[in-house]
Amino acid sequence: MCAKYLEKKREPAKKNRNSVPIFRRRQLLKKMESTLEELNTLKQVSKGREANQELDALVPELLKQVRTSLSELES
């Protein structure tokens, strides 16, 4: 009986999706998703500004990556 207890203690603790670091990461990714969606709607404002246009071109891919990461965390 004691051996089984010690054996369980040696097993590494599995991180579930509600652990603090994972929960915090999910929170931040949700904020990023929201911010990127808003930024995506403001593309018209940055017309004629090269740096903003370059960033605007990256927003859809960043949004896709954030959503993929969120999906992985939630599965």
Backbone as ProteinMPNN parsed JSONL, in Angstrom:
{"seq_chain_A": "MCAKYLEKKREPAKKNRNSVPIFRRRQLLKKMESTLEELNTLKQVSKGREANQELDALVPELLKQVRTSLSELES", "coords_chain_A": {"N_chain_A": [[0.826, -1.188, 0.0], [1.882, 1.26, 0.812], [3.893, 1.466, -1.052], [2.473, 1.855, -3.45], [1.434, 4.398, -2.985], [3.768, 5.959, -2.844], [4.663, 5.53, -5.429], [2.706, 6.847, -6.945], [3.202, 9.439, -6.092], [5.621, 9.986, -7.311], [5.008, 10.247, -9.966], [4.866, 12.657, -12.526], [3.082, 15.669, -12.146], [0.249, 16.224, -14.031], [-0.523, 18.848, -16.223], [-3.501, 20.479, -16.207], [-6.07, 22.065, -18.158], [-6.947, 24.133, -16.607], [-4.964, 25.003, -14.997], [-2.95, 27.51, -13.429], [-0.897, 28.887, -15.088], [-1.743, 28.1, -17.683], [-4.392, 28.936, -17.725], [-3.984, 31.706, -17.473], [-2.575, 32.206, -19.824], [-4.561, 31.596, -21.69], [-6.377, 33.649, -21.089], [-4.87, 35.913, -21.882], [-4.52, 35.359, -24.609], [-7.175, 35.532, -25.451], [-7.612, 38.268, -25.047], [-5.769, 39.253, -26.916], [-6.928, 38.261, -29.258], [-9.327, 39.691, -29.339], [-8.336, 42.328, -29.499], [-6.88, 42.211, -31.917], [-8.979, 41.697, -33.687], [-10.372, 44.105, -33.474], [-8.408, 45.877, -34.375], [-8.213, 45.006, -36.967], [-10.579, 45.972, -38.032], [-10.02, 48.622, -38.236], [-8.466, 49.206, -40.428], [-8.791, 51.045, -42.525], [-8.058, 53.501, -41.498], [-5.3, 53.588, -41.507], [-4.39, 53.927, -44.079], [-2.016, 54.898, -46.517], [0.104, 55.089, -44.833], [3.043, 53.571, -44.459], [4.266, 51.813, -42.484], [2.079, 51.153, -40.893], [0.476, 49.911, -42.794], [1.968, 47.643, -43.355], [1.798, 46.302, -40.914], [-0.984, 45.969, -40.821], [-1.26, 44.118, -42.854], [-0.269, 41.877, -41.64], [-2.05, 41.269, -39.621], [-4.366, 39.497, -40.16], [-3.084, 36.95, -40.309], [-1.849, 36.8, -37.796], [-4.112, 36.796, -36.18], [-5.245, 34.383, -36.969], [-3.272, 32.608, -35.992], [-3.454, 33.09, -33.222], [-6.063, 32.202, -32.721], [-5.756, 29.497, -33.389], [-3.956, 28.688, -31.419], [-5.55, 29.132, -29.141], [-7.538, 27.216, -29.613], [-6.052, 24.871, -29.358], [-5.382, 25.001, -26.649], [-7.872, 24.724, -25.486], [-8.648, 22.217, -26.105]], "CA_chain_A": [[0.0, 0.0, 0.0], [2.791, 2.399, 0.899], [4.625, 1.523, -2.318], [1.592, 2.471, -4.44], [1.358, 5.823, -2.665], [5.032, 6.57, -3.267], [4.705, 5.462, -6.881], [1.861, 7.934, -7.443], [3.871, 10.707, -5.777], [6.728, 10.184, -8.247], [4.482, 10.6, -11.282], [4.782, 14.115, -12.709], [1.724, 16.216, -12.139], [-0.195, 16.641, -15.363], [-1.119, 20.184, -16.267], [-4.803, 20.519, -16.846], [-6.269, 23.365, -18.815], [-7.316, 25.141, -15.623], [-3.819, 25.396, -14.181], [-2.782, 28.966, -13.459], [-0.225, 29.405, -16.3], [-2.555, 27.859, -18.871], [-5.542, 29.841, -17.605], [-3.5, 33.065, -17.756], [-2.259, 32.261, -21.253], [-5.845, 31.659, -22.388], [-6.89, 35.012, -20.896], [-4.102, 36.837, -22.72], [-4.847, 35.082, -26.007], [-8.515, 36.091, -25.694], [-7.416, 39.719, -25.195], [-5.114, 39.463, -28.208], [-7.915, 38.008, -30.299], [-10.231, 40.839, -29.348], [-7.582, 43.493, -29.966], [-6.592, 42.03, -33.339], [-10.235, 41.886, -34.42], [-10.64, 45.545, -33.515], [-7.391, 46.466, -35.242], [-8.58, 44.613, -38.331], [-11.671, 46.844, -38.491], [-9.511, 49.986, -38.378], [-7.5, 49.26, -41.527], [-8.993, 52.24, -43.348], [-7.4, 54.642, -40.851], [-3.855, 53.576, -41.737], [-4.045, 54.058, -45.504], [-1.009, 55.906, -46.813], [1.203, 54.999, -43.86], [3.685, 52.306, -44.811], [4.44, 50.928, -41.325], [0.751, 50.661, -40.509], [0.004, 48.994, -43.824], [2.685, 46.383, -43.161], [1.179, 45.668, -39.759], [-2.329, 45.564, -41.229], [-1.131, 42.909, -43.672], [0.037, 40.758, -40.746], [-3.133, 41.051, -38.654], [-5.14, 38.259, -40.376], [-2.281, 35.766, -39.962], [-1.72, 36.794, -36.337], [-5.417, 36.4, -35.654], [-5.356, 32.939, -37.224], [-2.372, 31.927, -35.06], [-4.027, 33.224, -31.88], [-7.224, 31.303, -32.658], [-5.24, 28.131, -33.372], [-3.409, 28.468, -30.079], [-6.699, 29.016, -28.236], [-8.171, 25.914, -29.868], [-5.192, 23.843, -28.765], [-5.495, 25.08, -25.195], [-9.211, 24.333, -25.064], [-8.929, 20.807, -26.423]], "C_chain_A": [[0.874, 1.257, 0.0], [3.548, 2.579, -0.424], [3.779, 2.182, -3.406], [1.491, 3.975, -4.23], [2.608, 6.538, -3.151], [5.149, 6.583, -4.783], [3.876, 6.581, -7.499], [2.515, 9.286, -7.21], [4.971, 11.017, -6.783], [6.257, 10.576, -9.636], [4.398, 12.116, -11.416], [3.321, 14.569, -12.761], [1.378, 16.684, -13.547], [-0.842, 18.01, -15.263], [-2.492, 20.069, -16.913], [-5.033, 21.918, -17.377], [-6.719, 24.453, -17.861], [-6.16, 25.512, -14.703], [-3.572, 26.892, -14.385], [-2.052, 29.456, -14.711], [-1.066, 29.22, -17.57], [-3.774, 28.779, -18.873], [-5.139, 31.266, -17.974], [-3.18, 33.229, -19.247], [-3.545, 32.374, -22.072], [-6.462, 33.044, -22.269], [-6.194, 35.998, -21.83], [-4.39, 36.612, -24.206], [-6.226, 35.619, -26.369], [-8.426, 37.609, -25.877], [-6.783, 40.043, -26.543], [-6.102, 39.289, -29.35], [-8.851, 39.202, -30.444], [-9.547, 42.083, -29.927], [-7.289, 43.393, -31.455], [-7.848, 42.183, -34.19], [-10.565, 43.364, -34.558], [-9.669, 46.246, -34.461], [-7.714, 46.177, -36.708], [-9.681, 45.503, -38.884], [-11.189, 48.275, -38.743], [-8.496, 50.136, -39.509], [-7.605, 50.542, -42.344], [-8.244, 53.445, -42.798], [-5.926, 54.728, -41.242], [-3.453, 53.675, -43.196], [-3.034, 55.191, -45.7], [0.152, 55.916, -45.839], [1.814, 53.606, -43.977], [3.805, 51.335, -43.624], [3.107, 50.336, -40.884], [0.211, 49.672, -41.535], [0.684, 47.637, -43.697], [2.092, 45.609, -41.988], [-0.215, 45.154, -40.112], [-2.295, 44.275, -42.056], [-0.873, 41.673, -42.804], [-1.124, 40.372, -39.836], [-3.929, 39.774, -38.933], [-4.368, 36.992, -39.998], [-2.087, 35.67, -38.449], [-3.012, 36.316, -35.682], [-5.634, 34.892, -35.827], [-4.497, 32.154, -36.228], [-2.913, 31.96, -33.632], [-5.199, 32.263, -31.729], [-6.799, 29.843, -32.634], [-4.695, 27.781, -31.996], [-4.526, 28.306, -29.039], [-7.381, 27.652, -28.395], [-7.37, 24.781, -29.246], [-5.305, 23.839, -27.241], [-6.839, 24.542, -24.708], [-9.541, 22.889, -25.386], [-8.246, 19.876, -25.452]], "O_chain_A": [[0.611, 2.203, -0.743], [3.806, 3.703, -0.856], [4.291, 2.975, -4.196], [1.465, 4.739, -5.195], [2.527, 7.588, -3.788], [5.673, 7.535, -5.36], [4.302, 7.198, -8.476], [2.395, 10.185, -8.042], [5.228, 12.184, -7.079], [7.013, 11.171, -10.404], [3.907, 12.788, -10.509], [2.463, 13.913, -13.351], [2.122, 17.444, -14.167], [-1.606, 18.29, -14.34], [-2.613, 19.609, -18.048], [-4.278, 22.843, -17.076], [-6.862, 25.603, -18.276], [-6.347, 26.251, -13.736], [-3.954, 27.457, -15.41], [-2.547, 30.378, -15.358], [-1.088, 30.098, -18.433], [-4.138, 29.332, -19.911], [-5.86, 31.952, -18.697], [-3.48, 34.261, -19.848], [-3.615, 33.148, -23.027], [-7.012, 33.562, -23.241], [-6.843, 36.813, -22.486], [-4.492, 37.57, -24.972], [-6.424, 36.111, -27.48], [-9.083, 38.171, -26.754], [-7.197, 40.978, -27.228], [-6.112, 40.076, -30.296], [-9.125, 39.657, -31.554], [-10.126, 42.796, -30.747], [-7.431, 44.376, -32.182], [-7.791, 42.736, -35.288], [-10.984, 43.822, -35.621], [-10.067, 47.103, -35.25], [-7.502, 47.023, -37.577], [-9.714, 45.763, -40.086], [-11.884, 49.054, -39.396], [-7.743, 51.109, -39.533], [-6.589, 51.063, -42.805], [-7.839, 54.321, -43.562], [-5.364, 55.822, -41.301], [-2.275, 53.52, -43.517], [-3.169, 56.278, -45.139], [1.095, 56.688, -46.013], [1.187, 52.602, -43.64], [3.475, 50.157, -43.759], [3.025, 49.156, -40.543], [-0.445, 48.696, -41.17], [0.054, 46.601, -43.906], [1.908, 44.394, -42.07], [-0.582, 44.038, -39.746], [-3.2, 43.446, -41.961], [-1.218, 40.556, -43.19], [-1.165, 39.249, -39.333], [-4.154, 39.009, -37.995], [-4.942, 36.063, -39.429], [-2.153, 34.579, -37.884], [-2.988, 35.524, -34.74], [-6.145, 34.222, -34.931], [-4.947, 31.147, -35.682], [-2.835, 30.961, -32.916], [-5.312, 31.581, -30.711], [-7.409, 29.032, -31.937], [-4.95, 26.694, -31.477], [-4.448, 27.443, -28.165], [-7.752, 27.02, -27.406], [-7.935, 23.847, -28.677], [-5.32, 22.775, -26.622], [-6.919, 23.965, -23.623], [-10.592, 22.387, -24.99], [-8.374, 18.658, -25.571]]}, "name": "protein", "num_of_chains": 1, "seq": "MCAKYLEKKREPAKKNRNSVPIFRRRQLLKKMESTLEELNTLKQVSKGREANQELDALVPELLKQVRTSLSELES"}
